CSV table of C-alpha atoms in Angstrom, one decimal:
chain,number,residue,atom,x,y,z
U,39,MET,CA,0.5,-0.4,0.3
U,40,GLN,CA,1.4,2.7,-1.0
U,41,ASP,CA,2.3,5.8,2.1
U,42,HIS,CA,-0.4,8.8,1.6
U,43,PRO,CA,1.3,11.8,1.4
U,44,THR,CA,2.1,14.6,4.1
U,45,PRO,CA,2.9,17.8,4.2
U,46,GLU,CA,6.3,17.8,6.4
U,47,LYS,CA,8.6,18.0,4.2
U,48,ILE,CA,6.8,20.9,2.7
U,49,MET,CA,6.9,22.8,6.1
U,50,GLN,CA,10.2,22.0,7.1
U,51,THR,CA,11.3,23.6,3.7
U,52,GLY,CA,9.2,26.0,3.6
U,53,LEU,CA,10.4,27.3,7.5
U,54,ALA,CA,14.3,25.9,6.8
U,55,PHE,CA,15.1,30.1,7.8
U,56,TRP,CA,14.0,29.5,11.0
U,57,ALA,CA,16.5,27.1,11.3
U,58,SER,CA,19.3,29.2,9.4
U,59,LYS,CA,18.8,32.1,11.0
U,60,THR,CA,18.6,30.6,14.7
U,61,LEU,CA,22.7,29.1,13.5
U,62,LEU,CA,23.3,32.4,11.5
U,63,SER,CA,23.2,34.2,14.9
U,64,ALA,CA,24.3,32.0,16.8
U,65,ILE,CA,27.7,32.3,14.6
U,66,GLU,CA,27.4,36.2,14.7
U,67,MET,CA,27.4,36.3,18.3
U,68,GLY,CA,30.4,33.6,18.2
U,69,LEU,CA,28.6,31.2,20.5
U,70,PHE,CA,30.3,28.4,19.5
U,71,THR,CA,34.3,29.9,19.5
U,72,GLU,CA,33.2,30.8,23.6
U,73,LEU,CA,31.6,26.8,24.7
U,74,ALA,CA,35.3,25.9,22.6
U,75,ARG,CA,36.6,27.1,25.8
U,76,GLY,CA,34.6,24.9,27.8
U,77,ALA,CA,30.5,23.7,28.9
U,78,GLU,CA,29.0,26.7,30.3
U,79,GLY,CA,25.8,26.6,33.1
U,80,PHE,CA,23.1,28.6,31.6
U,81,GLU,CA,23.4,31.6,33.3
U,82,ALA,CA,27.5,32.5,32.9
U,83,LEU,CA,26.6,31.7,29.3
U,84,ARG,CA,23.6,33.8,28.5
U,85,GLY,CA,25.9,36.9,30.3
U,86,ARG,CA,28.8,36.1,28.4
U,87,ILE,CA,26.7,36.4,24.7
U,88,GLY,CA,25.1,38.8,25.5
U,89,LEU,CA,21.3,37.5,25.2
U,90,HIS,CA,18.2,39.1,26.5
U,91,PRO,CA,16.4,36.7,29.8
U,92,ARG,CA,13.2,36.4,27.1
U,93,SER,CA,15.0,34.6,24.7
U,94,ALA,CA,18.2,33.1,26.2
U,95,ARG,CA,16.4,29.5,26.8
U,96,ASP,CA,14.7,29.7,23.9
U,97,PHE,CA,17.7,30.2,21.7
U,98,LEU,CA,19.9,27.7,23.3
U,99,ASP,CA,17.7,25.1,23.6
U,100,THR,CA,16.2,25.2,19.7
U,101,LEU,CA,20.5,24.9,19.2
U,102,VAL,CA,20.4,21.9,21.2
U,103,SER,CA,17.2,20.3,19.1
U,104,LEU,CA,18.6,21.7,15.8
U,105,GLY,CA,22.0,19.5,17.2
U,106,PHE,CA,24.2,21.9,17.3
U,107,LEU,CA,25.1,22.2,20.7
U,108,LYS,CA,24.6,19.3,24.0
U,109,ARG,CA,23.1,19.9,27.1
U,110,GLU,CA,23.4,18.2,30.4
U,111,GLY,CA,21.4,19.8,33.0
U,112,ASP,CA,21.7,22.9,32.9
U,113,THR,CA,25.4,23.2,31.0
U,114,TYR,CA,25.6,23.9,27.5
U,115,GLY,CA,28.9,22.6,25.2
U,116,ASN,CA,29.5,22.1,22.0
U,117,THR,CA,29.2,19.5,19.3
U,118,PRO,CA,31.5,17.6,17.7
U,119,GLU,CA,31.1,19.3,14.2
U,120,THR,CA,30.5,22.7,15.9
U,121,GLU,CA,33.7,22.3,17.7
U,122,LEU,CA,35.6,21.4,14.9
U,123,PHE,CA,33.8,23.8,12.2
U,124,LEU,CA,32.5,26.8,14.1
U,125,ASP,CA,35.5,27.7,16.5
U,126,LYS,CA,37.0,30.7,14.8
U,127,ARG,CA,40.5,30.2,15.8
U,128,LYS,CA,40.5,26.8,14.7
U,129,PRO,CA,42.3,26.4,11.1
U,130,SER,CA,38.7,23.7,9.8
U,131,TYR,CA,36.6,27.1,11.0
U,132,ILE,CA,33.8,27.0,8.3
U,133,GLY,CA,32.2,29.8,9.7
U,134,GLY,CA,33.4,32.2,7.3
U,135,ILE,CA,30.8,31.7,4.2
U,136,LEU,CA,28.3,31.2,6.8
U,137,GLU,CA,29.0,34.7,8.4
U,138,MET,CA,28.9,36.1,4.6
U,139,ALA,CA,25.6,34.3,4.1
U,140,ASN,CA,24.1,36.1,7.0
U,141,HIS,CA,25.6,39.8,6.3
U,142,ARG,CA,24.7,39.7,2.2
U,143,LEU,CA,23.1,36.9,1.1
U,144,TYR,CA,20.5,36.2,3.7
U,145,PRO,CA,18.4,40.1,3.5
U,146,PHE,CA,19.3,39.4,-0.7
U,147,TRP,CA,17.6,36.3,-1.0
U,148,GLY,CA,14.4,38.1,0.1
U,149,HIS,CA,14.2,39.1,-3.2
U,150,LEU,CA,14.5,36.3,-4.8
U,151,THR,CA,10.9,36.0,-6.1
U,152,GLU,CA,11.5,39.2,-7.9
U,153,ALA,CA,15.3,37.8,-9.2
U,154,LEU,CA,13.3,35.0,-11.0
U,155,ARG,CA,10.4,37.3,-12.6
U,156,THR,CA,12.8,39.3,-13.9
U,157,GLY,CA,16.4,38.0,-14.5
U,158,SER,CA,18.4,41.1,-12.4
U,159,PRO,CA,20.5,41.1,-9.4
U,160,GLN,CA,19.6,41.8,-6.0
U,161,ASN,CA,21.9,42.6,-4.1
U,162,GLU,CA,24.1,46.0,-4.3
U,163,ILE,CA,23.8,46.5,-8.0
U,164,LYS,CA,19.8,46.9,-8.0
U,165,GLY,CA,19.8,50.6,-5.5
U,166,GLY,CA,22.4,51.5,-8.3
U,167,GLY,CA,25.8,50.7,-6.4
U,168,PRO,CA,28.7,48.7,-7.3
U,169,GLY,CA,28.7,45.0,-8.4
U,170,MET,CA,29.5,42.1,-5.5
U,171,PHE,CA,33.5,41.9,-6.7
U,172,GLU,CA,33.7,45.9,-7.0
U,173,THR,CA,32.0,46.2,-3.7
U,174,LEU,CA,33.8,43.4,-2.1
U,175,TYR,CA,37.5,44.7,-3.0
U,176,SER,CA,37.1,48.4,-2.3
U,177,ASP,CA,36.8,47.4,1.4
U,178,PRO,CA,39.5,45.1,3.2
U,179,THR,CA,37.5,44.1,6.6
U,180,ARG,CA,34.9,42.7,3.6
U,181,LEU,CA,37.3,41.9,1.5
U,182,GLU,CA,39.4,39.7,4.3
U,183,GLU,CA,35.8,38.1,5.2
U,184,PHE,CA,34.9,37.4,1.6
U,185,LEU,CA,38.4,35.8,1.1
U,186,ARG,CA,37.9,33.5,5.0
U,187,ALA,CA,34.7,32.8,3.5
U,188,MET,CA,36.2,31.3,0.2
U,189,THR,CA,38.5,29.3,2.0
U,190,GLY,CA,36.1,27.4,4.4
U,191,ILE,CA,33.8,26.7,1.9
U,192,SER,CA,36.5,25.0,-0.4
U,193,HIS,CA,38.8,23.8,2.4
U,194,GLY,CA,37.9,19.8,2.3
U,195,ALA,CA,37.7,20.0,-2.1
U,196,ASN,CA,41.1,21.9,-2.1
U,197,MET,CA,42.9,19.2,-0.1
U,198,THR,CA,41.3,16.0,-2.3
U,199,ILE,CA,42.5,17.9,-5.2
U,200,ALA,CA,46.0,18.0,-3.3
U,201,HIS,CA,46.0,14.5,-3.0
U,202,ALA,CA,43.8,13.1,-5.8
U,203,PHE,CA,45.1,14.4,-9.0
U,204,PRO,CA,48.2,13.3,-10.4
U,205,TRP,CA,50.6,15.9,-9.2
U,206,ARG,CA,53.3,13.3,-10.1
U,207,ASP,CA,53.3,14.3,-14.4
U,208,TYR,CA,53.4,17.7,-13.4
U,209,LYS,CA,56.0,20.2,-12.2
U,210,THR,CA,54.0,24.1,-11.7
U,211,PHE,CA,50.6,25.0,-11.1
U,212,VAL,CA,48.6,28.3,-11.4
U,213,ASP,CA,45.7,28.8,-9.3
U,214,ILE,CA,43.5,31.6,-10.9
U,215,GLY,CA,41.7,33.5,-8.7
U,216,THR,CA,43.1,32.4,-5.5
U,217,ALA,CA,41.7,34.6,-2.8
U,218,GLN,CA,43.3,33.7,0.5
U,219,GLY,CA,45.1,30.6,-1.3
U,220,ASP,CA,44.1,27.6,0.7
U,221,LEU,CA,43.9,25.8,-2.8
U,222,ALA,CA,48.1,26.7,-3.6
U,223,ALA,CA,48.6,25.6,-0.4
U,224,GLN,CA,47.4,22.6,0.0
U,225,ILE,CA,48.6,21.5,-3.2
U,226,ALA,CA,52.2,22.5,-1.9
U,227,LEU,CA,52.0,20.7,1.1
U,228,ALA,CA,50.9,17.6,-0.6
U,229,ASN,CA,53.7,17.6,-3.5
U,230,PRO,CA,56.6,19.2,-2.4
U,231,HIS,CA,58.3,18.7,-5.6
U,232,LEU,CA,55.9,21.2,-7.2
U,233,ARG,CA,56.1,25.2,-7.2
U,234,GLY,CA,53.0,27.5,-7.7
U,235,THR,CA,51.8,30.7,-8.6
U,236,GLY,CA,48.7,32.4,-7.4
U,237,PHE,CA,47.1,35.0,-9.4
U,238,ASP,CA,44.3,37.3,-8.6
U,239,LEU,CA,44.4,40.7,-8.2
U,240,ALA,CA,46.4,43.4,-6.3
U,241,THR,CA,44.8,43.8,-3.3
U,242,VAL,CA,44.5,40.4,-2.4
U,243,ALA,CA,48.7,39.9,-2.4
U,244,PRO,CA,48.9,40.5,1.4
U,245,ILE,CA,46.5,38.4,2.6
U,246,PHE,CA,47.7,35.6,0.3
U,247,GLU,CA,51.5,36.1,1.7
U,248,ALA,CA,50.3,35.9,4.8
U,249,TYR,CA,48.9,32.5,4.5
U,250,ALA,CA,51.1,31.2,2.7
U,251,ALA,CA,53.7,32.4,5.5
U,252,ALA,CA,51.3,30.8,8.4
U,253,THR,CA,50.8,27.2,6.5
U,254,GLY,CA,54.5,27.3,5.5
U,255,VAL,CA,54.8,27.0,1.8
U,256,ALA,CA,56.0,31.0,1.0
U,257,ASP,CA,59.2,29.4,-0.9
U,258,ARG,CA,57.2,27.8,-2.6
U,259,VAL,CA,54.7,29.5,-3.2
U,260,SER,CA,54.0,32.9,-5.0
U,261,PHE,CA,51.7,35.5,-5.5
U,262,VAL,CA,51.1,37.2,-8.9
U,263,PRO,CA,49.0,40.1,-9.5
U,264,GLY,CA,46.8,40.7,-12.1
U,265,ASP,CA,43.3,40.5,-14.0
U,266,PHE,CA,42.4,38.0,-15.8
U,267,PHE,CA,39.8,40.0,-17.9
U,268,LYS,CA,42.9,42.4,-19.0
U,269,GLU,CA,46.0,40.0,-19.2
U,270,PRO,CA,46.9,36.5,-20.2
U,271,LEU,CA,47.0,34.0,-17.3
U,272,PRO,CA,50.6,32.6,-15.7
U,273,LYS,CA,51.7,30.0,-17.6
U,274,ALA,CA,52.3,27.1,-15.5
U,275,ASP,CA,51.5,23.1,-16.5
U,276,VAL,CA,48.4,22.9,-14.8
U,277,VAL,CA,45.8,26.1,-14.2
U,278,LEU,CA,43.4,25.5,-11.5
U,279,MET,CA,39.8,27.6,-11.5
U,280,GLY,CA,38.0,27.0,-8.0
U,281,HIS,CA,34.7,28.6,-7.4
U,282,ILE,CA,35.6,31.4,-10.7
U,283,LEU,CA,33.4,30.5,-14.0
U,284,HIS,CA,29.9,30.5,-12.5
U,285,ASP,CA,30.2,33.9,-11.7
U,286,TRP,CA,30.4,34.8,-15.0
U,287,ASP,CA,27.9,34.5,-18.5
U,288,LEU,CA,28.4,32.1,-21.1
U,289,PRO,CA,31.2,34.1,-23.4
U,290,THR,CA,33.2,34.6,-20.5
U,291,LYS,CA,33.3,31.8,-19.1
U,292,LYS,CA,34.5,30.5,-23.0
U,293,MET,CA,37.0,33.4,-22.8
U,294,LEU,CA,38.7,32.7,-19.7
U,295,VAL,CA,38.1,28.6,-20.6
U,296,LYS,CA,40.3,30.0,-24.4
U,297,LYS,CA,42.6,32.0,-21.8
U,298,ALA,CA,43.6,28.7,-19.1
U,299,PHE,CA,44.1,27.2,-22.9
U,300,ASP,CA,46.9,29.2,-23.7
U,301,ALA,CA,48.3,29.2,-20.8
U,302,LEU,CA,49.4,25.6,-21.1
U,303,PRO,CA,51.9,23.5,-22.6
U,304,SER,CA,51.0,20.2,-25.0
U,305,GLY,CA,50.2,17.7,-22.1
U,306,GLY,CA,49.1,19.9,-19.6
U,307,ALA,CA,45.4,19.8,-17.1
U,308,PHE,CA,43.2,22.4,-16.6
U,309,VAL,CA,41.4,22.2,-13.3
U,310,VAL,CA,37.7,23.5,-13.1
U,311,TYR,CA,35.9,22.8,-9.4
U,312,GLU,CA,33.0,23.9,-7.8
U,313,SER,CA,29.3,23.0,-7.1
U,314,ILE,CA,29.1,21.1,-10.7
U,315,ILE,CA,25.6,20.0,-11.6
U,316,ASP,CA,24.9,16.5,-12.3
U,317,ASP,CA,23.9,16.3,-15.7
U,318,ALA,CA,20.7,15.2,-15.2
U,319,ARG,CA,20.0,18.1,-13.2
U,320,VAL,CA,18.2,15.9,-9.8
U,321,LYS,CA,20.6,15.5,-7.5
U,322,ASN,CA,23.0,17.9,-6.5
U,323,THR,CA,20.3,20.4,-5.0
U,324,PHE,CA,23.7,22.6,-3.9
U,325,GLY,CA,24.9,23.0,-6.7
U,326,LEU,CA,21.1,23.5,-8.5
U,327,MET,CA,20.6,26.7,-5.6
U,328,MET,CA,24.2,28.1,-6.1
U,329,SER,CA,23.0,29.1,-9.1
U,330,LEU,CA,19.8,30.9,-7.9
U,331,ASN,CA,22.8,32.3,-6.0
U,332,MET,CA,24.2,33.5,-8.9
U,333,LEU,CA,21.4,35.1,-10.0
U,334,ILE,CA,20.8,36.7,-6.6
U,335,GLU,CA,24.3,38.1,-7.2
U,336,THR,CA,25.4,38.4,-10.9
U,337,ARG,CA,24.4,40.6,-14.0
U,338,GLY,CA,24.9,36.5,-16.1
U,339,GLY,CA,26.7,34.2,-13.6
U,340,PHE,CA,25.3,30.8,-13.3
U,341,ASP,CA,26.3,27.2,-12.6
U,342,TYR,CA,26.4,24.4,-14.9
U,343,THR,CA,26.9,20.3,-15.3
U,344,GLY,CA,30.1,18.3,-16.0
U,345,ALA,CA,28.5,18.0,-19.6
U,346,ASP,CA,28.4,21.7,-20.1
U,347,CYS,CA,32.0,22.6,-19.0
U,348,SER,CA,33.9,19.1,-21.2
U,349,GLY,CA,31.9,21.0,-24.0
U,350,TRP,CA,33.6,24.0,-23.6
U,351,MET,CA,36.6,22.4,-23.5
U,352,LYS,CA,36.3,20.7,-26.2
U,353,GLU,CA,35.3,23.4,-28.6
U,354,THR,CA,38.1,25.5,-26.9
U,355,GLY,CA,40.7,22.8,-28.3
U,356,PHE,CA,41.0,20.4,-25.2
U,357,SER,CA,41.6,16.6,-26.5
U,358,SER,CA,39.9,14.8,-23.5
U,359,THR,CA,37.7,15.7,-20.2
U,360,ARG,CA,36.9,14.1,-17.3
U,361,VAL,CA,34.7,14.9,-14.3
U,362,GLU,CA,35.6,13.3,-10.8
U,363,PRO,CA,33.9,14.0,-7.6
U,364,LEU,CA,36.0,15.7,-4.9
U,365,VAL,CA,33.9,16.1,-1.7
U,366,GLY,CA,30.0,17.2,-0.6
U,367,PRO,CA,28.7,18.8,-3.8
U,368,ASP,CA,32.0,19.5,-5.2
U,369,SER,CA,33.4,17.8,-8.7
U,370,MET,CA,36.3,19.1,-10.8
U,371,VAL,CA,36.6,18.5,-14.6
U,372,ILE,CA,39.7,18.3,-16.2
U,373,GLY,CA,40.7,19.0,-19.5
U,374,ILE,CA,44.0,17.4,-21.2
U,375,LYS,CA,45.5,19.6,-23.6
């Protein structure tokens, strides 16, 4: 007998912003970082975080119910996951992308319906301001938050690429749109024979160089300033683009693929990775929603399938392509020249 339909999934998804904002507010207030020092009693924790008496118990217990805190008696502590991933003092912190989601994306997504009907961005551009990247790169504080966010969302995939790709066949690499430089750092850490370059706008240089020094790879990884719209890409055996192509419209995507092709020697590899949508467009929900986020944030950006990307590579002249899963929703598309 078939199960009767229930509204449970509809209600959970329709009100999912309740849970989302509860978690985002906890990150904003530094709750998990505070609890990484040790579990605390209710009154001490309430005062330390600055919670109003009316809200405190419901807020903390909601986080317990959602699985983000644990409680024994009147004492609250982190779960293993929040202890590892939401303590700002740990290198495993992934909260940067969630901080950005709280500050920027949460209000913009309130206008999704308008974006769906108009095809127009709903971020700063909507009010006549500069675009997302102009806004971020003009403010050092927001830029550093954004670059940390990119490290947080990319770190697992970066480590997988550093170990899963056949680096033994190559000597040099360049990471295009390198941000804080975590991909370059992880590749260098896992492959001592390699020398690498991070390529991004000049304002990123001090952030990249500090990160390279902190991770111990500054002797083998260097920064080259540049604008991939205006200049050729640095030449290397492997060119990588992580979370770059989806920001742009189709002509710009193809232009960047061509620039990567031109930067490679015969036999060189082009590695594109982000939340590649499955070819049937039914499984990678995160990738599909990321494409909606590109609708919110950009004038023409969109996410794409592995088949789409392989097609652009072959059209440019790459002799072979393959798609390989990384971690979570991320995959990489590899093109060989």
